[in-house]
Coordinates of C-alpha atoms in Angstrom, one line a residue:
M1 CA 0.0 0.0 0.0
K2 CA 1.3 3.5 -1.0
P3 CA 2.1 5.9 1.7
S4 CA -0.6 8.7 2.1
G5 CA 2.0 11.4 1.4
H6 CA 2.8 9.8 -2.0
I7 CA -0.9 9.7 -2.9
D8 CA -1.2 13.4 -1.9
K9 CA 1.7 14.3 -4.2
V10 CA 0.2 12.4 -7.1
M11 CA -3.2 14.0 -6.6
H12 CA -1.6 17.4 -6.3
R13 CA 0.2 16.8 -9.6
I14 CA -3.0 15.7 -11.3
G15 CA -4.9 18.7 -9.9
G16 CA -2.1 21.0 -11.1
E17 CA -2.3 19.6 -14.6
E18 CA -6.1 20.2 -14.6
V19 CA -5.6 23.8 -13.4
L20 CA -3.1 24.4 -16.2
K21 CA -5.6 23.0 -18.8
H22 CA -8.4 25.3 -17.4
R23 CA -6.1 28.3 -17.5
L24 CA -5.0 27.6 -21.1
R25 CA -8.6 27.3 -22.2
L26 CA -9.6 30.5 -20.5
K27 CA -6.4 32.3 -21.8
T28 CA -7.3 31.3 -25.3
T29 CA -10.8 32.9 -24.9
I30 CA -9.3 36.0 -23.3
M31 CA -6.8 36.5 -26.1
V32 CA -9.6 36.1 -28.7
V33 CA -12.0 38.4 -26.9
K34 CA -9.3 41.0 -26.4
Q35 CA -8.3 41.1 -30.1
L36 CA -12.0 41.3 -31.3
A37 CA -12.6 44.2 -28.9
L38 CA -9.5 46.0 -30.1
Q39 CA -10.8 45.7 -33.7
G40 CA -14.4 46.7 -32.7
S41 CA -15.6 43.3 -34.1
S42 CA -18.7 41.4 -33.1
F43 CA -18.5 38.4 -30.8
R44 CA -21.5 36.2 -31.2
G45 CA -23.0 34.4 -34.1
H46 CA -26.6 33.7 -35.0
D47 CA -26.0 29.9 -34.7
E48 CA -23.3 28.8 -32.2
S49 CA -24.1 25.1 -32.3
D50 CA -21.2 22.6 -32.8
D51 CA -22.3 22.0 -36.4
S52 CA -22.7 25.6 -37.4
L53 CA -20.8 26.8 -40.4
N54 CA -20.8 30.4 -39.1
P55 CA -20.7 30.2 -35.2
G56 CA -19.5 33.8 -34.7
N57 CA -16.1 35.4 -34.3
V58 CA -15.3 34.1 -30.8
L59 CA -15.9 30.4 -31.5
A60 CA -14.4 30.7 -35.0
W61 CA -11.1 32.2 -33.8
I62 CA -10.8 29.8 -30.9
G63 CA -11.3 27.0 -33.5
F64 CA -8.6 28.7 -35.7
A65 CA -6.2 28.8 -32.7
A66 CA -6.9 25.1 -32.1
K67 CA -5.9 24.2 -35.6
L68 CA -2.6 25.9 -35.2
N69 CA -1.7 24.5 -31.7
D70 CA -2.3 20.9 -30.6
Q71 CA -2.1 21.8 -27.0
I72 CA -4.9 24.4 -27.3
N73 CA -6.9 21.9 -29.5
S74 CA -6.8 19.4 -26.7
V75 CA -8.6 21.7 -24.2
V76 CA -11.1 23.9 -26.1
L77 CA -14.5 23.6 -27.7
R78 CA -15.5 19.9 -28.1
N79 CA -12.6 18.8 -25.9
A80 CA -13.6 21.1 -23.0
P81 CA -15.8 20.0 -20.2
G82 CA -19.4 21.1 -20.4
N83 CA -19.3 23.2 -17.3
A84 CA -16.0 25.1 -18.2
K85 CA -15.9 25.9 -21.9
Y86 CA -15.4 29.6 -21.2
T87 CA -17.2 30.7 -24.4
S88 CA -20.6 31.8 -23.2
P89 CA -21.7 35.4 -23.6
S90 CA -21.6 36.0 -19.9
I91 CA -18.0 34.9 -19.7
Q92 CA -17.1 37.1 -22.6
K93 CA -18.7 40.1 -20.8
E94 CA -16.9 39.3 -17.6
I95 CA -13.6 39.3 -19.4
L96 CA -14.4 42.6 -21.2
G97 CA -15.4 44.1 -17.9
I98 CA -12.1 43.2 -16.2
I99 CA -10.0 44.6 -19.1
A100 CA -12.0 47.8 -19.3
N101 CA -11.9 48.4 -15.6
R102 CA -8.1 47.9 -15.7
V103 CA -7.9 50.6 -18.4
R104 CA -9.9 53.0 -16.2
C105 CA -7.8 52.2 -13.1
K106 CA -4.6 52.8 -15.2
I107 CA -6.0 56.2 -16.2
R108 CA -6.9 56.9 -12.6
E109 CA -3.4 55.9 -11.5
E110 CA -1.9 58.3 -14.1
I111 CA -4.0 61.2 -12.7
G112 CA -2.9 60.5 -9.2
D113 CA -3.4 63.5 -6.9
S114 CA -3.3 65.9 -9.9
C115 CA -6.2 68.2 -10.9
F116 CA -8.2 67.3 -14.0
S117 CA -10.9 68.6 -16.3
I118 CA -13.9 66.9 -17.8
L119 CA -15.1 67.1 -21.4
V120 CA -18.7 65.9 -21.9
D121 CA -21.0 65.6 -24.9
E122 CA -24.1 63.5 -25.7
A123 CA -25.1 61.6 -28.8
V124 CA -27.7 59.0 -29.8
D125 CA -26.5 55.5 -30.5
E126 CA -27.7 53.0 -33.2
A127 CA -30.6 51.8 -30.9
G128 CA -31.8 55.4 -30.3
R129 CA -30.5 55.5 -26.7
E130 CA -29.0 58.8 -25.4
Q131 CA -25.3 58.2 -24.5
M132 CA -23.0 60.6 -22.7
S133 CA -19.3 60.4 -23.3
I134 CA -17.0 61.5 -20.5
I135 CA -13.4 62.4 -21.3
L136 CA -10.8 63.3 -18.7
R137 CA -8.1 65.9 -19.5
Y138 CA -5.0 66.1 -17.3
V139 CA -1.2 66.6 -17.4
S140 CA 0.8 63.4 -16.9
S141 CA 3.8 63.2 -14.6
S142 CA 6.1 63.6 -17.6
G143 CA 4.4 66.9 -18.4
I144 CA 2.3 65.7 -21.4
V145 CA -1.2 67.0 -21.9
T146 CA -3.5 64.0 -22.1
E147 CA -7.1 63.4 -22.9
R148 CA -8.6 59.9 -22.2
F149 CA -11.9 58.4 -22.8
F150 CA -13.1 57.3 -19.4
A151 CA -16.8 56.3 -19.5
L152 CA -19.9 56.1 -21.6
K153 CA -23.2 56.5 -19.7
S154 CA -26.7 56.0 -20.9
V155 CA -29.0 58.7 -19.5
A156 CA -32.7 58.6 -19.2
D157 CA -33.0 62.3 -20.1
T158 CA -30.6 65.1 -20.8
S159 CA -31.6 67.5 -18.0
A160 CA -28.7 69.2 -16.3
E161 CA -29.4 67.4 -12.9
T162 CA -29.4 64.0 -14.5
L163 CA -26.2 64.6 -16.5
K164 CA -24.4 66.0 -13.5
Q165 CA -25.4 63.1 -11.3
A166 CA -24.3 60.6 -13.9
I167 CA -20.9 62.3 -14.1
C168 CA -20.5 62.4 -10.4
D169 CA -21.3 58.7 -10.1
V170 CA -18.5 57.9 -12.6
L171 CA -16.0 60.1 -10.8
S172 CA -16.8 58.9 -7.3
Q173 CA -16.6 55.2 -8.4
Y174 CA -12.9 55.8 -9.2
D175 CA -12.3 58.2 -6.3
L176 CA -11.9 61.3 -8.5
Q177 CA -12.9 64.1 -6.2
I178 CA -14.9 67.0 -7.4
E179 CA -12.6 69.3 -5.4
K180 CA -9.8 68.4 -7.9
L181 CA -11.9 69.5 -10.9
R182 CA -10.4 72.5 -12.6
G183 CA -12.1 72.7 -15.9
Q184 CA -15.3 71.9 -17.8
G185 CA -15.6 71.6 -21.5
Y186 CA -19.0 71.4 -23.3
D187 CA -20.7 72.7 -26.3
G188 CA -23.1 75.6 -26.2
A189 CA -26.3 73.7 -25.3
S190 CA -28.3 75.3 -22.5
N191 CA -28.5 72.1 -20.5
M192 CA -24.7 71.9 -20.5
S193 CA -23.5 75.5 -20.3
G194 CA -26.5 77.3 -19.0
Q195 CA -25.6 80.3 -16.8
F196 CA -27.9 79.3 -13.9
N197 CA -29.1 75.7 -14.2
G198 CA -26.8 74.1 -16.7
V199 CA -24.3 71.3 -15.8
K200 CA -21.6 74.0 -15.7
A201 CA -23.4 76.0 -13.0
L202 CA -24.2 72.9 -10.9
F203 CA -20.5 71.9 -10.8
L204 CA -19.4 75.5 -10.1
R205 CA -21.6 75.4 -6.9
D206 CA -19.7 72.4 -5.7
C207 CA -16.3 73.6 -6.9
P208 CA -15.9 77.3 -7.8
Y209 CA -12.6 76.6 -9.5
A210 CA -14.0 74.2 -12.1
Y211 CA -13.8 76.9 -14.8
F212 CA -16.0 76.4 -17.9
V213 CA -14.6 76.8 -21.4
H214 CA -17.0 76.8 -24.3
C215 CA -15.7 74.3 -26.9
F216 CA -13.5 76.3 -29.4
A217 CA -14.3 74.0 -32.3
H218 CA -18.0 74.5 -31.6
R219 CA -17.6 78.3 -31.4
L220 CA -15.7 78.3 -34.7
Q221 CA -18.5 76.3 -36.3
L222 CA -21.1 78.8 -35.1
A223 CA -19.0 81.7 -36.3
L224 CA -18.6 80.3 -39.8
V225 CA -22.2 79.3 -40.1
T226 CA -23.4 82.7 -38.9
S227 CA -21.3 84.6 -41.4
A228 CA -22.5 82.3 -44.2
K229 CA -26.2 82.9 -43.3
V230 CA -25.8 86.7 -43.0
C231 CA -23.8 87.2 -46.2
D232 CA -26.1 86.5 -49.1
P233 CA -23.4 85.8 -51.7
I234 CA -21.8 83.1 -49.5
W235 CA -25.1 81.5 -48.7
D236 CA -26.1 81.4 -52.4
F237 CA -22.7 80.1 -53.4
F238 CA -22.8 77.1 -51.0
S239 CA -26.4 76.3 -52.0
I240 CA -25.2 76.1 -55.7
L241 CA -22.1 74.1 -54.7
D242 CA -24.2 71.5 -52.8
C243 CA -26.6 71.3 -55.8
I244 CA -23.8 70.6 -58.2
I245 CA -22.2 67.9 -56.1
N246 CA -25.5 66.2 -55.4
V247 CA -26.4 66.1 -59.1
V248 CA -23.0 64.6 -60.1
K249 CA -22.9 62.1 -57.2
A250 CA -26.5 61.0 -57.6
S251 CA -25.6 57.6 -59.1
P252 CA -22.5 55.3 -59.3
K253 CA -22.5 55.6 -63.1
R254 CA -22.0 59.4 -62.9
I255 CA -19.2 58.9 -60.3
R256 CA -17.4 56.4 -62.6
E257 CA -17.7 58.8 -65.5
L258 CA -16.4 61.7 -63.4
Q259 CA -13.4 59.6 -62.3
A260 CA -12.6 58.4 -65.8
I261 CA -12.6 61.9 -67.2
H262 CA -10.5 63.2 -64.3
K263 CA -8.0 60.4 -64.8
K264 CA -7.7 61.4 -68.4
D265 CA -7.1 65.0 -67.4
L266 CA -4.4 64.0 -64.9
D267 CA -2.6 61.9 -67.5
G268 CA -2.6 64.9 -69.9
M269 CA -1.2 67.2 -67.2
L270 CA 1.5 64.7 -66.3
D271 CA 2.5 64.4 -69.9
A272 CA 2.6 68.2 -70.2
G273 CA 4.6 68.5 -67.0
E274 CA 2.0 70.7 -65.4
I275 CA 1.9 68.4 -62.3
Q276 CA 4.4 66.1 -60.7
S277 CA 4.1 62.4 -60.1
G278 CA 5.0 60.7 -56.8
Q279 CA 3.9 58.3 -54.1
G280 CA 0.4 59.3 -52.8
A281 CA 0.0 62.0 -55.4
N282 CA -2.8 62.3 -58.0
Q283 CA -4.8 59.5 -56.4
M284 CA -8.3 58.6 -57.6
T285 CA -10.9 60.7 -55.8
S286 CA -14.4 62.1 -56.2
L287 CA -16.4 65.2 -55.2
K288 CA -16.9 65.5 -51.5
R289 CA -20.2 66.4 -49.9
S290 CA -20.3 68.9 -47.1
G291 CA -21.7 67.9 -43.7
P292 CA -24.2 70.1 -41.9
T293 CA -22.4 69.9 -38.5
R294 CA -18.8 70.2 -39.7
W295 CA -18.1 73.4 -41.5
G296 CA -14.6 72.2 -42.3
S297 CA -16.1 69.7 -44.7
H298 CA -17.2 72.6 -46.9
Y299 CA -13.5 73.4 -47.4
H300 CA -12.9 69.9 -48.8
S301 CA -15.9 70.3 -51.1
I302 CA -14.3 73.4 -52.5
L303 CA -11.0 71.8 -53.0
S304 CA -12.5 68.8 -54.7
I305 CA -14.6 70.9 -57.1
I306 CA -11.5 73.0 -58.0
N307 CA -9.5 69.8 -58.5
M308 CA -12.1 68.1 -60.7
F309 CA -13.7 71.2 -62.3
N310 CA -13.3 70.1 -65.9
A311 CA -14.5 66.6 -65.2
T312 CA -17.5 68.0 -63.4
C313 CA -18.4 70.3 -66.3
V314 CA -18.2 67.4 -68.8
V315 CA -20.5 65.1 -66.7
L316 CA -23.0 67.9 -66.3
E317 CA -23.0 68.6 -70.0
D318 CA -23.6 64.9 -70.7
L319 CA -26.5 64.9 -68.3
C320 CA -28.1 67.9 -70.1
H321 CA -28.9 65.5 -72.9
S322 CA -30.5 62.9 -70.5
K323 CA -33.8 61.4 -71.6
E324 CA -35.3 62.0 -68.1
G325 CA -36.8 65.4 -67.8
E326 CA -36.0 65.9 -64.1
Q327 CA -32.3 64.9 -64.5
R328 CA -32.0 67.1 -67.5
A329 CA -33.5 70.2 -65.7
Q330 CA -31.2 69.7 -62.7
A331 CA -28.1 69.2 -64.9
R332 CA -28.9 72.3 -67.0
G333 CA -29.3 74.5 -63.9
A334 CA -26.0 73.1 -62.4
S335 CA -24.1 73.4 -65.6
K336 CA -25.2 77.0 -66.1
N337 CA -24.2 78.0 -62.6
I338 CA -20.8 76.3 -62.6
K339 CA -19.7 78.1 -65.8
T340 CA -20.3 81.6 -64.5
F341 CA -17.7 84.1 -63.5
E342 CA -19.6 84.8 -60.2
F343 CA -19.4 81.1 -59.2
V344 CA -15.7 80.8 -60.0
F345 CA -15.0 84.1 -58.1
N346 CA -16.8 82.9 -55.0
L347 CA -15.2 79.5 -55.3
H348 CA -11.7 81.0 -55.1
L349 CA -12.7 83.6 -52.5
M350 CA -14.0 81.0 -50.1
K351 CA -10.9 78.8 -50.7
G352 CA -8.7 81.8 -49.7
I353 CA -10.8 82.4 -46.6
M354 CA -11.1 78.7 -45.6
D355 CA -7.4 78.1 -46.2
I356 CA -7.1 80.3 -43.0
T357 CA -10.0 79.0 -41.0
D358 CA -9.3 75.3 -41.8
F359 CA -6.0 75.7 -39.9
L360 CA -8.1 76.6 -36.8
C361 CA -10.4 73.6 -37.4
Q362 CA -7.4 71.3 -37.5
A363 CA -5.6 72.9 -34.5
F364 CA -8.7 72.6 -32.3
Q365 CA -8.9 68.9 -33.0
Q366 CA -5.5 68.2 -31.3
E367 CA -5.9 67.0 -27.7
S368 CA -2.5 68.5 -26.8
V369 CA -3.4 72.1 -27.7
D370 CA -3.6 74.4 -24.7
I371 CA -5.9 77.3 -24.0
V372 CA -3.2 79.9 -24.4
A373 CA -2.2 78.5 -27.8
A374 CA -5.8 78.2 -28.9
V375 CA -6.4 81.9 -28.2
G376 CA -3.2 82.7 -30.1
F377 CA -4.3 80.7 -33.1
V378 CA -7.6 82.7 -33.2
S379 CA -5.6 85.9 -33.1
M380 CA -3.3 84.8 -35.9
A381 CA -6.3 83.8 -38.0
K382 CA -7.8 87.3 -37.5
V383 CA -4.6 88.9 -38.6
K384 CA -4.3 86.7 -41.7
L385 CA -7.9 87.5 -42.7
Q386 CA -7.3 91.2 -42.3
K387 CA -4.1 90.9 -44.4
L388 CA -6.1 89.0 -47.1
R389 CA -8.7 91.8 -47.1
D390 CA -6.0 94.6 -47.3
E391 CA -3.6 93.0 -49.8
G392 CA -5.3 90.0 -51.4
W393 CA -7.7 91.5 -53.9
D394 CA -5.3 91.8 -56.9
K395 CA -3.9 88.3 -56.5
L396 CA -7.4 86.7 -56.1
L397 CA -8.7 88.5 -59.2
Q398 CA -5.8 87.3 -61.3
E399 CA -6.3 83.7 -60.1
V400 CA -9.9 83.8 -61.0
K401 CA -9.2 85.2 -64.5
S402 CA -6.6 82.6 -65.1
F403 CA -8.9 79.8 -64.0
C404 CA -11.7 81.1 -66.2
S405 CA -9.3 81.3 -69.2
K406 CA -8.2 77.7 -68.6
H407 CA -11.8 76.4 -68.6
A408 CA -13.2 78.7 -71.3
I409 CA -15.4 80.7 -69.0
K410 CA -16.3 84.2 -70.1
V411 CA -14.7 87.0 -68.0
P412 CA -17.0 90.1 -67.9
N413 CA -15.6 93.6 -68.5
M414 CA -14.7 94.6 -65.0
N415 CA -14.8 98.2 -65.9
A416 CA -18.4 98.0 -67.1
T417 CA -20.6 100.5 -65.2
L418 CA -23.5 99.6 -63.0
G419 CA -26.3 101.8 -61.8
R420 CA -27.0 105.4 -62.4
G421 CA -26.2 108.8 -61.0
E422 CA -24.5 108.9 -57.6
K423 CA -24.9 105.1 -57.3
Q424 CA -23.1 104.4 -60.5
T425 CA -20.1 102.1 -60.0
T426 CA -18.0 99.5 -61.9
L427 CA -18.3 95.7 -61.9
E428 CA -14.9 95.4 -60.3
H429 CA -16.0 97.7 -57.5
R430 CA -19.0 95.5 -56.9
Y431 CA -16.9 92.3 -56.7
H432 CA -14.3 94.0 -54.6
F433 CA -16.4 95.7 -52.0
E434 CA -19.8 93.9 -52.0
Y435 CA -18.3 90.4 -52.4
F436 CA -14.7 90.3 -51.3
N437 CA -14.6 92.9 -48.6
Q438 CA -18.1 92.2 -47.2
C439 CA -17.4 88.4 -47.0
I440 CA -14.2 88.8 -45.1
D441 CA -15.7 91.5 -42.9
F442 CA -18.5 89.1 -41.9
Q443 CA -16.0 86.4 -41.1
L444 CA -13.9 88.8 -39.0
G445 CA -17.0 90.1 -37.2
T446 CA -18.3 86.7 -36.2
L447 CA -14.8 85.6 -35.1
N448 CA -14.5 88.7 -33.0
S449 CA -17.9 88.1 -31.4
R450 CA -17.5 84.4 -30.8
F451 CA -13.8 84.6 -29.6
N452 CA -13.8 87.8 -27.6
E453 CA -11.4 86.6 -24.9
S454 CA -10.3 90.1 -23.8
S455 CA -13.0 90.2 -21.2
V456 CA -12.1 86.8 -19.8
R457 CA -9.5 87.6 -17.2
L458 CA -8.5 84.0 -16.6
L459 CA -7.3 83.6 -20.2
Q460 CA -5.8 87.1 -20.2
L461 CA -3.7 86.3 -17.2
S462 CA -2.8 82.9 -18.5
G463 CA -1.2 84.5 -21.5
A464 CA 1.6 85.8 -19.2
L465 CA 3.0 82.2 -19.1
D466 CA 3.2 81.9 -22.9
P467 CA 6.8 81.1 -24.0
K468 CA 6.1 82.0 -27.6
S469 CA 8.3 84.7 -29.3
S470 CA 11.0 84.4 -26.5
F471 CA 8.5 84.9 -23.7
R472 CA 7.2 88.2 -25.2
S473 CA 4.1 88.1 -23.0
F474 CA 5.9 87.1 -19.8
D475 CA 4.7 89.2 -16.8
E476 CA 5.5 88.3 -13.2
E477 CA 2.7 90.4 -11.8
N478 CA 0.0 88.8 -14.0
I479 CA 1.3 85.3 -13.2
Y480 CA 1.1 86.0 -9.5
R481 CA -2.4 87.4 -9.9
L482 CA -3.4 84.3 -11.9
A483 CA -2.5 82.1 -9.0
E484 CA -4.0 84.5 -6.4
E485 CA -7.3 85.1 -8.1
F486 CA -8.1 81.8 -9.8
Y487 CA -6.2 79.1 -8.0
P488 CA -6.1 80.0 -4.3
R489 CA -7.0 76.5 -3.2
D490 CA -3.9 75.2 -5.0
F491 CA -1.5 77.7 -3.4
E492 CA -2.1 77.8 0.3
G493 CA -0.2 79.2 3.3
N494 CA 3.2 80.6 2.5
E495 CA 3.3 79.2 -1.1
M496 CA 2.2 82.5 -2.6
N497 CA 5.3 84.2 -1.2
C498 CA 7.4 81.3 -2.4
L499 CA 5.8 81.6 -5.9
Q500 CA 6.8 85.3 -6.0
N501 CA 10.4 84.4 -5.1
E502 CA 10.4 81.6 -7.7
L503 CA 9.3 84.0 -10.4
G504 CA 12.3 86.2 -9.9
Y505 CA 14.7 83.3 -10.5
Y506 CA 12.5 81.9 -13.3
A507 CA 12.7 85.2 -15.1
D508 CA 16.5 85.2 -15.0
H509 CA 17.0 81.5 -15.7
V510 CA 14.2 80.3 -18.0
V511 CA 12.8 83.3 -19.7
H512 CA 16.2 84.6 -20.9
S513 CA 17.5 81.1 -21.9
Q514 CA 17.5 79.9 -25.5
E515 CA 17.1 76.4 -24.2
Y516 CA 13.5 77.1 -23.3
D517 CA 12.5 79.1 -26.4
V518 CA 9.7 76.8 -27.5
S519 CA 6.4 77.4 -29.3
S520 CA 3.8 76.5 -26.8
L521 CA 3.1 76.2 -23.0
A522 CA 2.7 72.4 -23.3
K523 CA 6.2 72.1 -24.9
L524 CA 7.6 74.4 -22.2
L525 CA 6.4 72.1 -19.4
E526 CA 7.7 69.0 -21.2
K527 CA 11.1 70.7 -21.5
L528 CA 11.1 71.8 -17.8
V529 CA 10.3 68.2 -16.7
E530 CA 12.9 66.7 -19.1
T531 CA 15.7 69.0 -17.8
G532 CA 14.7 68.4 -14.2
M533 CA 13.7 72.1 -13.6
E534 CA 10.3 71.1 -12.4
A535 CA 11.7 70.4 -9.0
R536 CA 13.4 73.8 -8.8
Y537 CA 10.3 75.7 -10.1
R538 CA 7.7 73.4 -8.6
L539 CA 5.1 76.2 -8.0
I540 CA 5.4 77.7 -11.4
C541 CA 5.1 74.3 -13.0
R542 CA 2.1 73.6 -10.8
L543 CA 0.5 76.7 -12.2
I544 CA 1.4 75.8 -15.8
R545 CA -0.2 72.4 -15.2
L546 CA -3.4 74.0 -14.0
V547 CA -3.6 76.2 -17.1
L548 CA -2.8 73.2 -19.4
T549 CA -5.6 71.3 -17.7
L550 CA -8.2 73.8 -19.0
P551 CA -10.1 72.2 -21.9
V552 CA -10.1 73.7 -25.4
S553 CA -12.5 71.6 -27.4
T554 CA -14.7 68.5 -27.2
A555 CA -13.1 66.9 -30.2
T556 CA -12.1 63.8 -28.2
T557 CA -15.8 63.2 -27.3
E558 CA -16.7 63.5 -31.0
R559 CA -14.0 60.9 -31.7
S560 CA -15.5 58.6 -29.1
F561 CA -18.9 58.9 -30.8
S562 CA -17.3 58.0 -34.1
A563 CA -15.8 54.9 -32.4
M564 CA -19.3 54.1 -31.0
K565 CA -20.7 54.0 -34.5
H566 CA -18.0 51.5 -35.4
V567 CA -18.7 49.3 -32.4
K568 CA -22.5 49.5 -32.1
T569 CA -23.8 49.1 -35.6
D570 CA -27.2 48.4 -37.0
L571 CA -26.4 44.6 -36.8
R572 CA -25.3 45.0 -33.1
N573 CA -28.0 47.4 -31.9
K574 CA -29.0 45.3 -29.0
M575 CA -25.8 45.7 -27.1
G576 CA -26.3 46.5 -23.4
D577 CA -25.0 49.8 -22.0
E578 CA -22.3 48.2 -19.8
F579 CA -21.2 45.9 -22.6
L580 CA -21.0 48.9 -25.0
A581 CA -19.0 51.0 -22.6
D582 CA -16.5 48.2 -22.0
C583 CA -16.1 47.5 -25.7
L584 CA -15.7 51.2 -26.4
T585 CA -13.1 51.7 -23.6
I586 CA -10.9 48.9 -25.0
F587 CA -11.4 50.0 -28.6
F588 CA -10.6 53.7 -27.9
E589 CA -7.8 53.3 -25.3
R590 CA -6.1 50.3 -27.0
E591 CA -2.5 51.3 -25.9
Y592 CA -3.3 50.2 -22.4
V593 CA -4.8 46.9 -23.6
I594 CA -2.3 45.6 -26.1
G595 CA 0.4 44.7 -23.6
M596 CA -2.0 43.5 -20.8
D597 CA -1.0 40.2 -19.2
E598 CA -3.6 37.4 -19.7
D599 CA -2.4 35.4 -16.7
S600 CA -3.2 38.3 -14.4
I601 CA -6.6 38.6 -16.0
I602 CA -7.2 34.9 -15.2
D603 CA -6.3 35.5 -11.6
E604 CA -8.7 38.4 -11.3
F605 CA -11.4 36.4 -13.2
A606 CA -11.0 33.6 -10.6
K607 CA -11.5 36.0 -7.7
L608 CA -14.7 37.6 -9.1
K609 CA -16.9 34.9 -7.8
D610 CA -16.9 31.2 -7.0
R611 CA -16.0 29.1 -10.1
R612 CA -17.1 25.6 -10.9
V613 CA -13.5 24.6 -11.6
Q614 CA -10.2 25.5 -10.0
L615 CA -8.2 28.1 -11.8
T616 CA -5.4 28.6 -9.3
L617 CA -3.3 26.2 -7.2

């Protein structure tokens, strides 16, 4: 008879082998689920039976892994015990929940004791449910401005009280204290930014230092739309432009014809040496429709119509001979409008203006842009628009005439007289002052009204930290007042005196040093951290971090909604809210997930609740 100790060792060895098999089976599922979530792919199939030809992505990829590895094949699917297959939807959701929660905990760990801002927006998902995206903006320990997707919450209604409570629930779950909130970024909706009862006002009651910044990208959109609606020539031009693009893109046949003609035009220009060839150049494209909520898309519509002008005219001419009366009438109207001097003039005028404003659109989409740089970008755009108004007329008129000559469009006599008596003027005067000057004046006027930051003292004082142009705006007194007036909770006791002393040394060491001559406040902080100067100027760096924490735009929330459309499609419209939030967290913040250790996920999975089989020794 074997000694009892020997039997225990044998049983322990057998048990250990079973645990390893269970862990390998679960690890295979975790790896498959993680990769599918990273790609935003679906998990389940319509028929997940053993004989199904299309069992869904999870089972299909586990089967694929089994074919490549005999060890995996011996423990998964049909070779797995019925009570521990680890392929059920509930198991998949538990795994996703663990991974997503780890991502959020990692973000919370990065924030640490630092202050942060929230960026919030709402959108309707594929199932018609109102979803609220919450983004956290903070400055990392290495001095990098960071915006992270943190949560997606389904809300029963969009009242300010409901939204505020949902945000507070998310923050408190991860021990993010409202007292550390230093910025709020929303669009201009009354329930978000209302002066008395909006989410902004409710948070300010709890934390008076959670300063609100109206999304710069949204303000730019409102400014451009307002100027277009007020200025009749602009509004008429975009109406005609939309009509032309809609007529040409109404059918695949017209698009193919457009592309074929454009390709022929490109080949001719390449042969004549008018354009250069190269990797990525002269690719096949099409006319681009503008979007109602993205004014920047109008810029791409203008560029596409200029690039494919001849091909568009040819397609419209062909459609003028269509047998269908409605198509023929639309094409004739579009063909007539596109070949007028007025349309070509407005086309190039708006291109010149939107060359400038599109830079703002792109700048406001960057999560690293800081509030000081954003205000500076707006000021630069105003200067460029004013310069275009003062000096750009002759160049624009020459470009328009050259374009008309190239495409056989009649150029009217610009010296022709219009009107009678005292109101008599020339055609050139009309285009110069009633079109060119008026259009730019409206753009400048709306930008000035929407971005009138001179009255906002917080931004005015923050500009004193700006390192641009060799610290031209540096002002010790304004920096001190910035901390004293707006961040008294972050500088307590004797720290204000210490800050004043630091500023003197900072002015001599950093401000007058070429080493710190950088283009933005964000890059300045990175440089100070990199060179170890944060320890020496800790209070100034603390103030810079607070200013960098202020939100600029809600572009990251918009990106999260774009990701939501990829994850929750019309074929996956029954996804639960928690399931959707977890999938979106993994999909959006993938850099945290890719290197995540599967064995540690198994250990956490085993601790969630009592399991039918043993997963740890």
